[in-house]
XYZ file of C-alpha atoms in Angstrom:
573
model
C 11.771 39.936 7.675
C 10.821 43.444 8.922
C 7.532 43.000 8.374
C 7.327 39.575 9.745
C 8.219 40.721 13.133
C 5.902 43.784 13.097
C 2.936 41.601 12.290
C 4.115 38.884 14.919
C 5.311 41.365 17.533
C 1.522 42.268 18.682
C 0.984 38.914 18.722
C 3.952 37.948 21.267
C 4.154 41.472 22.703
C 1.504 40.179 25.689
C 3.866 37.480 26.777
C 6.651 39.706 26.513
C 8.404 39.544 30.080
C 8.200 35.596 29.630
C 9.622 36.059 25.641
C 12.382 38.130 27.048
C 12.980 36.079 30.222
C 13.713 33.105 27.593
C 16.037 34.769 25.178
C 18.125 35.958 28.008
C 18.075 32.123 29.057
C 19.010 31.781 25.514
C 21.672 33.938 25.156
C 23.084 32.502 28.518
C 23.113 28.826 27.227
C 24.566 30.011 23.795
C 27.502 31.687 25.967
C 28.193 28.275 28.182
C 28.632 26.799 24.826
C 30.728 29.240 23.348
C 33.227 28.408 26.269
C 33.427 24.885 25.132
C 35.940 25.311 22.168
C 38.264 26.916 24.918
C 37.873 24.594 27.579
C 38.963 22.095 25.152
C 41.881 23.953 23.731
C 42.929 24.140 27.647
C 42.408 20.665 27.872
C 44.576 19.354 25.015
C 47.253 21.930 26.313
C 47.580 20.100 29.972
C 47.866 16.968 27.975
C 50.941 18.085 26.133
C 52.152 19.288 28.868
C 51.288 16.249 31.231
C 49.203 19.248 34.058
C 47.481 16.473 36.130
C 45.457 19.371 38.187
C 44.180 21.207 34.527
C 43.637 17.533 33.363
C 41.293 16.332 36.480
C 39.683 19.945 36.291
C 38.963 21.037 33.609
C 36.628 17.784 32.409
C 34.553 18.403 35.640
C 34.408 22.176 34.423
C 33.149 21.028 30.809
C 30.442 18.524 31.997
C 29.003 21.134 34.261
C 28.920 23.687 31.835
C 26.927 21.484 29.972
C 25.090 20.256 32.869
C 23.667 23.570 33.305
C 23.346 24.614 29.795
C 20.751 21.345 29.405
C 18.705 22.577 32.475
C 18.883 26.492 31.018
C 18.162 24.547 27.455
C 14.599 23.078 29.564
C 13.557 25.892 30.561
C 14.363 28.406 27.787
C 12.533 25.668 25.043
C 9.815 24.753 28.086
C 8.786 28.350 27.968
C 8.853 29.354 24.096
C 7.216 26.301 23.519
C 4.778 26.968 25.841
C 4.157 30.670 25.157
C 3.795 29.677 21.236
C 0.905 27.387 22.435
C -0.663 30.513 24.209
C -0.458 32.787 21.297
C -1.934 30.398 18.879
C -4.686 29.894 21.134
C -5.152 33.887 21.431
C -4.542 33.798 17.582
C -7.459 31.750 17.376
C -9.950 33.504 19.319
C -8.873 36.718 17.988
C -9.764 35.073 14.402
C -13.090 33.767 16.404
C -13.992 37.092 17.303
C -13.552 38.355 14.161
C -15.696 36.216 11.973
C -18.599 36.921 14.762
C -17.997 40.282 14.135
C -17.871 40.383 10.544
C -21.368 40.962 8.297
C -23.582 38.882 6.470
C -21.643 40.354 3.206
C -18.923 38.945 3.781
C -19.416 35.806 4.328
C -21.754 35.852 1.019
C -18.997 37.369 -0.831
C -16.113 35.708 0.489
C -14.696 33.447 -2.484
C -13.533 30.493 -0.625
C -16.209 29.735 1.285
C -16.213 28.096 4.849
C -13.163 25.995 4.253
C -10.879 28.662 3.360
C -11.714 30.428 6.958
C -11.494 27.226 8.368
C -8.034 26.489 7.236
C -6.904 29.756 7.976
C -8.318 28.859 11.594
C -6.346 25.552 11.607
C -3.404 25.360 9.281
C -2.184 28.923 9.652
C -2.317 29.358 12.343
C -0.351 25.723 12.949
C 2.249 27.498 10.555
C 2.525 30.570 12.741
C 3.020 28.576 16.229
C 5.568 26.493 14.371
C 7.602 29.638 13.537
C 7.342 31.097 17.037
C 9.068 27.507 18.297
C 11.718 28.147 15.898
C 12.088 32.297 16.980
C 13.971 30.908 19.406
C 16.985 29.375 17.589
C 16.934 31.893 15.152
C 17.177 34.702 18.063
C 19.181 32.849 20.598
C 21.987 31.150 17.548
C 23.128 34.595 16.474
C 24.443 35.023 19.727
C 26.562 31.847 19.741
C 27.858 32.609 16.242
C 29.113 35.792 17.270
C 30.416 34.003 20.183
C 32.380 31.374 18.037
C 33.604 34.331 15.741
C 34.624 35.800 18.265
C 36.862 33.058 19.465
C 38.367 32.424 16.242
C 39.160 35.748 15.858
C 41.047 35.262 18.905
C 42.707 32.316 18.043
C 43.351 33.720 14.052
C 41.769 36.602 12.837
C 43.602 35.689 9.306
C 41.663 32.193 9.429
C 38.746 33.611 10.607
C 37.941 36.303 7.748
C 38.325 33.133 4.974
C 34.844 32.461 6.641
C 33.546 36.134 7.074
C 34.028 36.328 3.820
C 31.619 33.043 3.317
C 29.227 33.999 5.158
C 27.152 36.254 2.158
C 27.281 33.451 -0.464
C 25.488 31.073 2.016
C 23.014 33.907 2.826
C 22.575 35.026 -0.837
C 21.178 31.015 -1.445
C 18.616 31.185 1.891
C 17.309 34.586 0.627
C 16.501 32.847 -2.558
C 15.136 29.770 -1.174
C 13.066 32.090 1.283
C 11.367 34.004 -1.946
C 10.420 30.865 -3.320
C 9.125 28.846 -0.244
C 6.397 31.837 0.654
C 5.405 31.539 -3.173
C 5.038 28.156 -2.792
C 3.383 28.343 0.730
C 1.208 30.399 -0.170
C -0.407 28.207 -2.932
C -0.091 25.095 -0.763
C -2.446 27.085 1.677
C -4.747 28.029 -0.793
C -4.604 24.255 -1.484
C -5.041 23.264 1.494
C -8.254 25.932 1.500
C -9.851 23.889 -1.388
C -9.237 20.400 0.104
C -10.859 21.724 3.369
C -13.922 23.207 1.654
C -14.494 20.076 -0.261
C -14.307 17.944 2.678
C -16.872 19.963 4.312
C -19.087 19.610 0.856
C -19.193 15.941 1.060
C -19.993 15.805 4.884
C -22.594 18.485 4.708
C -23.924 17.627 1.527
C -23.794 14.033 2.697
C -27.317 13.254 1.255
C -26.984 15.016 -2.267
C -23.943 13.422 -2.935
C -25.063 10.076 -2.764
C -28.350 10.404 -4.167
C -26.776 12.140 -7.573
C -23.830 9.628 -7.106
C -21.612 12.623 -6.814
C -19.075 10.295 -4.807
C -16.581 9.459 -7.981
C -17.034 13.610 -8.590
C -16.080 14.361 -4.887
C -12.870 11.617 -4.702
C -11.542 12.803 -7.974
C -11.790 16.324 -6.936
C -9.950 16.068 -3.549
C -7.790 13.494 -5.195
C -6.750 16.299 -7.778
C -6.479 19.030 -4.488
C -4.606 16.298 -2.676
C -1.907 16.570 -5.232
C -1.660 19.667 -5.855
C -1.043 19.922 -2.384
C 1.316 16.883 -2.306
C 3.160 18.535 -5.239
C 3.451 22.255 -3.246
C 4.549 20.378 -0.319
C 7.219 18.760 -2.181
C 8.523 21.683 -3.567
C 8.533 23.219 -0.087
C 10.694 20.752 1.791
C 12.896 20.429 -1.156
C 13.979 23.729 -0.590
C 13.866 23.549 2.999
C 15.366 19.974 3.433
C 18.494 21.494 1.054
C 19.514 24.808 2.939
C 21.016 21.999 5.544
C 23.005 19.568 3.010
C 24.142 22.880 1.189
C 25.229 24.523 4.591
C 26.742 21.485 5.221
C 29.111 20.818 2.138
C 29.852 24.285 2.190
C 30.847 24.398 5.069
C 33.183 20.900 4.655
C 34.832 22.741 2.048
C 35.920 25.833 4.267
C 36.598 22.958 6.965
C 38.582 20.971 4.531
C 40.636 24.009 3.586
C 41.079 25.750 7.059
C 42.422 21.941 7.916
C 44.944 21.869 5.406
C 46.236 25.414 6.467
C 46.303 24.900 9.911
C 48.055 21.527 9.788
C 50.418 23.327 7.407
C 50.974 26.280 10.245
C 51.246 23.648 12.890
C 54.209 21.944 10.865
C 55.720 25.452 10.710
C 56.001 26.566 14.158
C 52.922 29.005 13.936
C 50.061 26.838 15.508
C 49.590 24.737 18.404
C 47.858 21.380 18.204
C 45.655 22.626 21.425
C 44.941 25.925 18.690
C 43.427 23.364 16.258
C 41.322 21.751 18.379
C 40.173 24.887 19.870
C 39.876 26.268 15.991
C 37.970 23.062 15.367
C 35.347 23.087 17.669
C 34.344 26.750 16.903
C 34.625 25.906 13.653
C 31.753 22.987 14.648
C 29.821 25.146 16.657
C 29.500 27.916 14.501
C 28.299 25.505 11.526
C 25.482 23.848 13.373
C 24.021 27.555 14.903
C 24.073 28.630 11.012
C 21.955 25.785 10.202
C 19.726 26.156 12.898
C 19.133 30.161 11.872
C 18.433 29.077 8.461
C 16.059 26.319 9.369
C 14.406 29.762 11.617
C 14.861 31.868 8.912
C 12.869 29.733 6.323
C 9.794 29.070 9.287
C 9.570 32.516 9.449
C 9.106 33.496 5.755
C 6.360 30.921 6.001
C 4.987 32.571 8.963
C 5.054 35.621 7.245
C 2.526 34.154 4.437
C 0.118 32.761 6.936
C 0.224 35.713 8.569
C -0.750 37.982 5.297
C -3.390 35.447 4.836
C -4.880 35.484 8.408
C -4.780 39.430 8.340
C -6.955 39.626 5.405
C -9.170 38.374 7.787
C -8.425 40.541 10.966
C -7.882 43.885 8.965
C -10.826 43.119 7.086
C -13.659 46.117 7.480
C -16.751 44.333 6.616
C -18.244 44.911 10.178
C -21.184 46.626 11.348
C -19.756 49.725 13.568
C -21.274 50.728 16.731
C -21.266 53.979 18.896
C -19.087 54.186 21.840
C -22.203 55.086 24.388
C -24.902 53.366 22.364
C -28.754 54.491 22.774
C -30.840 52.129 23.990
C -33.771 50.647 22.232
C -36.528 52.224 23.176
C -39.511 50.946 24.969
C -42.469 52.967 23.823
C -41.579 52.855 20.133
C -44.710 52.808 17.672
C -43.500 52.141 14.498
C -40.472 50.845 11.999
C -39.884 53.459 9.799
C -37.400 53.023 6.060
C -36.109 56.179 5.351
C -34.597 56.447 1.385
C -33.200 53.182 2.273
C -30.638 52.161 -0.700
C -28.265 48.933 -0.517
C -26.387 47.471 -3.071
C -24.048 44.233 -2.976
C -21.283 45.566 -5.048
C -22.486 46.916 -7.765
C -25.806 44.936 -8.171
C -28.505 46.835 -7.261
C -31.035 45.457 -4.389
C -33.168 47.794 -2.560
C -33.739 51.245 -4.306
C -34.853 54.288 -1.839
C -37.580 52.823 -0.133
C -39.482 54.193 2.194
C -41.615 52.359 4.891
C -43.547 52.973 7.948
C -44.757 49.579 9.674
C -47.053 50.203 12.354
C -46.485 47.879 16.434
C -48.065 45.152 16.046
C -48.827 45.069 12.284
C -47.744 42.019 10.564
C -46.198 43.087 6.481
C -46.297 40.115 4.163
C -43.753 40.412 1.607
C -43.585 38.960 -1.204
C -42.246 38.887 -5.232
C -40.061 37.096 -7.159
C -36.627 35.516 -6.234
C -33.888 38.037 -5.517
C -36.206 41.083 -5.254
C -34.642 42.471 -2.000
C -37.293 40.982 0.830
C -34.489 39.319 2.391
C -32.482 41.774 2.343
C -34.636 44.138 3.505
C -35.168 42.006 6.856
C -31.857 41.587 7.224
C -31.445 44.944 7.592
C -33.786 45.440 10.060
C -30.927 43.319 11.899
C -28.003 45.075 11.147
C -26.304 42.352 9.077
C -25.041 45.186 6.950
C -26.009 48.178 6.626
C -27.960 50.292 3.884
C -25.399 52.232 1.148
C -28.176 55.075 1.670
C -30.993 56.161 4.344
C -31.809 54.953 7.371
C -34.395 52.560 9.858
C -36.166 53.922 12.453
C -37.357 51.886 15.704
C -39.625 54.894 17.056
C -37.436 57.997 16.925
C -33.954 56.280 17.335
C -31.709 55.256 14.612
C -31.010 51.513 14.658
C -26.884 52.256 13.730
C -27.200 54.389 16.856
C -27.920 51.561 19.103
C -26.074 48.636 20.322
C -26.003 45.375 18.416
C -26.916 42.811 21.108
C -30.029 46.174 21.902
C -31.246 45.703 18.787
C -31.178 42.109 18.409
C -32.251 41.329 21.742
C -35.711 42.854 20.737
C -35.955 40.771 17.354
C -36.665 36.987 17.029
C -36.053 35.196 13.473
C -37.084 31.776 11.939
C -35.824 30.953 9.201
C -36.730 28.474 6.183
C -33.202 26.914 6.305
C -33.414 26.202 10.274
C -29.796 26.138 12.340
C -29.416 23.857 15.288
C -26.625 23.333 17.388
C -25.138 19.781 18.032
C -26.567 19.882 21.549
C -29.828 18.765 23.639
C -33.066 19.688 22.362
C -33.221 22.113 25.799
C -30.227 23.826 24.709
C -30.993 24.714 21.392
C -34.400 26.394 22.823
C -32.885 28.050 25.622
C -30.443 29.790 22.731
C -32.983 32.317 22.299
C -32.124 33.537 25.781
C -29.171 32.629 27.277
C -29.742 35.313 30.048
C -32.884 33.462 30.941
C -33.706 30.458 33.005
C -34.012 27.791 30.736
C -37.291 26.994 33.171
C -39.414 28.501 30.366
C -37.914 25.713 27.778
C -40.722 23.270 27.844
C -43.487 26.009 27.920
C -42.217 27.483 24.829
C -41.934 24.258 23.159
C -46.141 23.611 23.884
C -46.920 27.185 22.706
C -44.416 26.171 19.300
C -46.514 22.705 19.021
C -43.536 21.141 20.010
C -44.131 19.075 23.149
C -45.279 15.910 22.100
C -42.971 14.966 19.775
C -40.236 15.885 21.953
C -41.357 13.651 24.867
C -41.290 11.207 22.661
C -37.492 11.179 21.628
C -34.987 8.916 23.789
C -34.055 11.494 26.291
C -36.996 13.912 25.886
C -35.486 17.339 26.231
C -32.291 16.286 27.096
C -31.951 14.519 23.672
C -29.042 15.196 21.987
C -29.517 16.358 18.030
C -26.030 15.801 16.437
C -24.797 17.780 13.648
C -27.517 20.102 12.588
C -30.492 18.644 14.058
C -29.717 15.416 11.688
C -31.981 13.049 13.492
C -35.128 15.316 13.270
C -37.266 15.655 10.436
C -37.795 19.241 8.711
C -41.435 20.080 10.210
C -39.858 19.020 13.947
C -36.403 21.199 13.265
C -38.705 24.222 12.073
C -40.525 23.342 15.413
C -37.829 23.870 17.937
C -36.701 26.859 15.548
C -40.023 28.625 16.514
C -39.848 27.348 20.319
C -36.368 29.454 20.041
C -38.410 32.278 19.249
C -41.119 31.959 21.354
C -38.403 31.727 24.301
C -36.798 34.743 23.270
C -40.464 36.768 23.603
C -39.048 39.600 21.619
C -41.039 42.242 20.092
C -40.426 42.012 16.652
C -40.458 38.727 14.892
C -38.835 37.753 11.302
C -40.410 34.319 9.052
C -38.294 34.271 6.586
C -39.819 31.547 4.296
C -40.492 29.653 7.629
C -42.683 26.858 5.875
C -42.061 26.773 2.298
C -39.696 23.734 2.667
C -42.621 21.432 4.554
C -45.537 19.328 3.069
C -48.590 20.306 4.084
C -49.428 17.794 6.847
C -45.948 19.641 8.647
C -47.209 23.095 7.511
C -50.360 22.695 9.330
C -48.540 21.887 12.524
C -46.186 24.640 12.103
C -48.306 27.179 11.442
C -50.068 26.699 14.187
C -47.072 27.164 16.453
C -46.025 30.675 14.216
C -49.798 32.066 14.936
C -49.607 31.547 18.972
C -45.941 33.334 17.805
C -47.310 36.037 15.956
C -49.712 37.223 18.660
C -49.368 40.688 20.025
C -45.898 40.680 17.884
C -44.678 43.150 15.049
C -43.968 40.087 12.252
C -42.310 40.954 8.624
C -43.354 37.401 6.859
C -41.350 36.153 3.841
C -43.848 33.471 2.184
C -44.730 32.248 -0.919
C -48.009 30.643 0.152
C -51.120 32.468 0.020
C -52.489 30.908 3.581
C -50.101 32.782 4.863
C -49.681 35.497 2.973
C -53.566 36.146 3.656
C -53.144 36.849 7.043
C -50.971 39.838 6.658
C -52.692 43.305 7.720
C -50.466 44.697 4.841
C -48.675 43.605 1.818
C -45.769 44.761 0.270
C -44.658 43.447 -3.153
C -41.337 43.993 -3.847
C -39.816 43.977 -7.663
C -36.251 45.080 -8.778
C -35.330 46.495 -5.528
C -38.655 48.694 -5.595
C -42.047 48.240 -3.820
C -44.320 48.307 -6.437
C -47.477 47.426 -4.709
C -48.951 47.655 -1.031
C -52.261 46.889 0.070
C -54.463 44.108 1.475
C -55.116 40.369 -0.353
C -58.365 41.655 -1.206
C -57.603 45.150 -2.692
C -54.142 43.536 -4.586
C -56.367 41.169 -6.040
C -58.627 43.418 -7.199
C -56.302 45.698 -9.131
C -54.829 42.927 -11.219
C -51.188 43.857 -11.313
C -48.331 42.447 -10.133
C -49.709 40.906 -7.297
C -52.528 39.326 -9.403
C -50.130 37.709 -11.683
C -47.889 36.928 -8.700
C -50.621 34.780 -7.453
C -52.218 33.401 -10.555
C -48.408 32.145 -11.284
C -48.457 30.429 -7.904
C -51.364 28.641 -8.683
C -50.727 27.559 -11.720
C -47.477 25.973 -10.210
């Protein structure tokens, strides 16, 4: 429970004065009620003893104190509730900020894919709000227990230890319920991770599931999750949904027997009849807070678990540091220069001490077989991670030494597997600049070859492109991917296998939107086709992490290694 508290108290801490404000409500309502047994004892006792005054007052008294205690109750539950809906929001952009922070490893390496940060996003975080709703019975019922004790201590402090002494047994079966319900949450979580992620499959993969008739595949497997799920869930609110009946007959038993030896005191001389009503109500009181502790008790240990699970995330360390006073990038640089640069993803090997000076203005083909390191190598360029060894060089300033947004602000990508937001056709231009009037859209569009077919959609630029660009075809996506760049106007461009995925009647109209891109730019090109690769000043083959060639088409050619069979294996394809 310890631990619980210190992960939730940073959480909560910023809402503190409001937190505190509603506990002390709380612990003021939970006092009005621990009154009530007495004002009924009273009450009884001017009925024996036929008080008209006590008998006219004292109901007024009661249904005020509970008149009050329902518009403290309001408030306290109006602000908890409230406050629980402001941390999960914070909660939620905290976990926001973090996966924008995080690098491109670890989203490649992360097991669970999308869904499983997804659900954490969601469900978790659900989980966690829910708990903070209940941190107020299980903060604010204490009080009213000790209250109750209290009372019956005053009443009978014989009676009253019976149910001291009952008091461990009941919390010996909630600690072991608690040990077993974050066991259980946790896997129904994970669950929960797996039915996300495959409900993200079929909608994303929308097309290849149908075509391979991957539907029965897809039902069957979330039918399997679903029950799995169905099956934690079950054993969850088993456990929870029994802490109350077992309360409860426990606590009928101690009732049952406390009855017996009052009546059995009242026959004797030694109790009042106003004693066992008093003793009664407590008795009531005291019950019902215990279950409603439990019921906070148990939200909390499943808090705690969704808590472990979305700190996995936040204390992660797979982000690219920065400097505290950053350089800035500077802007009479001549040359990209790979110093012993080394990177590894785990313990597979990728790049191996390479060492590269690319001249302003030059554009580097680079090329070799799959998983050879030339996306890697660009994605350094962009800080997605950093090397495991050596350094880049923009002129004479270390790339780690400047700021993130610096360095990206001066680099442009387009990419074979082209993003676009769910937004207008302007928007998803104007993303290459947000700092910039969007004024500059449509001219960036004409120099991308874009224009005309975006006049001719329904709402021209304003046309919406729903989820990924879905109504577009691939030549018209890579398109407005290259108008993105060209609105950006950066310096230093990446094509990363920008027009492998189009037939050649797109290619052709790409291409011609990447040259009027490429002008006066510094471009590292990713391409498997030798039209493009021709047009390279320099380049670079890259083989098991190494760059084993470097030259011109002509001279690569001409020495018949790797390059040469490179390119005579294209051909033959």
């Amino acid at each position: 429970m310890k631990v619980v508290f210190q992960k939730l108290w940073p959480e909560i801490s910023f809402h503190k004065k409001i937190i505190i404000g509603s506990l002390l409500i709380g612990i003021f309502i939970s006092a009005l009620k621990g009154v009530s047994p007495e004002l009924m004892r009273r009450l009884v006792q001017a009925w024996t003893e036929k008080d008209k005054d006590l008998s006219t007052y004292i109901p007024l008294l009661i249904s005020l104190t509970w008149i009050i205690s329902g518009i403290g109750r309001y408030f306290h539950l109006f602000w908890m509730k409230y406050t629980s809906d402001r941390i999960a929001v914070k909660l939620r952009r905290d976990l926001m900020n973090k996966y924008l922070s995080l690098n491109l490893a670890f989203f490649q390496n992360f097991m669970r894919g999308s869904g499983g940060l997804i659900s954490r996003m969601l469900t978790d975080i659900q989980i966690i709000q829910d708990s903070i709703h209940k941190l107020a019975d299980f903060i604010r019922e204490p009080f009213l227990v000790i209250f109750s004790l209290g009372y019956l201590i005053y009443l009978d402090w014989k009676l009253t230890i019976i149910i001291i002494i009952a008091i461990p047994f009941v919390t010996s079966i909630l600690r072991r319920m608690a040990k077993s319900l974050r066991k259980y949450g946790h896997r129904s979580q994970e669950t929960m991770e797996d039915l996300t992620k495959t409900l993200k499959e079929s909608l994303d993969g929308t097309r290849i599931v149908q075509s391979f008739n991957l539907e029965p595949e897809m039902r069957n497997r979330f039918n399997k999750q679903a029950e799995n799920y169905l099956e934690y869930r079950r054993k969850i609110v088993s456990r929870e949904e029994a802490t109350g009946p077992l309360s409860e007959s426990f606590g009928s038993i101690i009732l049952a027997l406390l009855m017996w030896y009052i009546g059995k005191q009242i026959f004797e001389g030694h109790l009042k009849v106003e004693d066992f009503v008093g003793f009664t109500f407590a008795i009531i009181l005291l019950q019902d807070s215990v279950k409603k502790v439990q019921s906070g008790y148990i939200k909390l240990q499943q808090a705690a678990t969704a808590l472990e699970r979305m700190h996995q995330i936040l204390d992660c360390q797979d982000v690219v540091p920065q400097l505290p006073a950053p350089k800035t990038f500077p802007s009479d640089w001549q040359n990209i220069e790979f110093r012993n640069v080394t990177f590894a993803f785990g313990e597979k090997p990728v790049l191996n001490n390479i060492n590269l000076t690319v001249r302003r203005g030059e554009m580097i083909a680079l090329v070799g077989a799959s998983g050879g390191g030339k996306s890697t190598l660009v994605n350094l360029i962009q800080r997605f991670f950093d090397p495991n060894e050596g350094d880049i060089y923009i002129g004479n300033v270390n790339i780690k030494d400047m700021s993130l947004k610096d360095l990206r602000d001066h680099i442009a990508l387009v990419a074979q597997d082209v993003f676009l937001f769910g937004d207008t056709i302007r928007y998803n231009i104007w993303a290459g600049d947000l700092s910039k009037d969007s004024s500059g859209v449509e001219d960036a569009a004409k120099i991308a070859n874009a224009h005309n077919f975006i006049i001719n959609t329904a709402d021209k630029y304003e046309t919406r492109l729903g989820d990924q660009g879905s109504r577009l075809s691939g030549g018209e996506k890579q398109r407005i991917s290259i108008a993105r760049a060209v609105f950006k106007d950066a310096p230093i461009l990446i094509l990363d296998e920008a027009t492998s995925a189009l037939d050649s009647e797109n290619e052709r109209e790409v291409q011609k939107g990447l040259d009027q891109l490429m002008k006066g730019r510094t471009a590292f090109v990713i391409a498997h086709r030798l039209s493009t690769i021709m047009k390279a000043d320099r380049i670079l083959v890259l083989k098991n992490g190494l760059v084993v060639e470097e030259g011109t088409h002509e001279s690569l050619m001409s020495r018949q290694g790797e390059y040469y069979n490179y390119q005579q294996l294209q051909s033959s394809l």
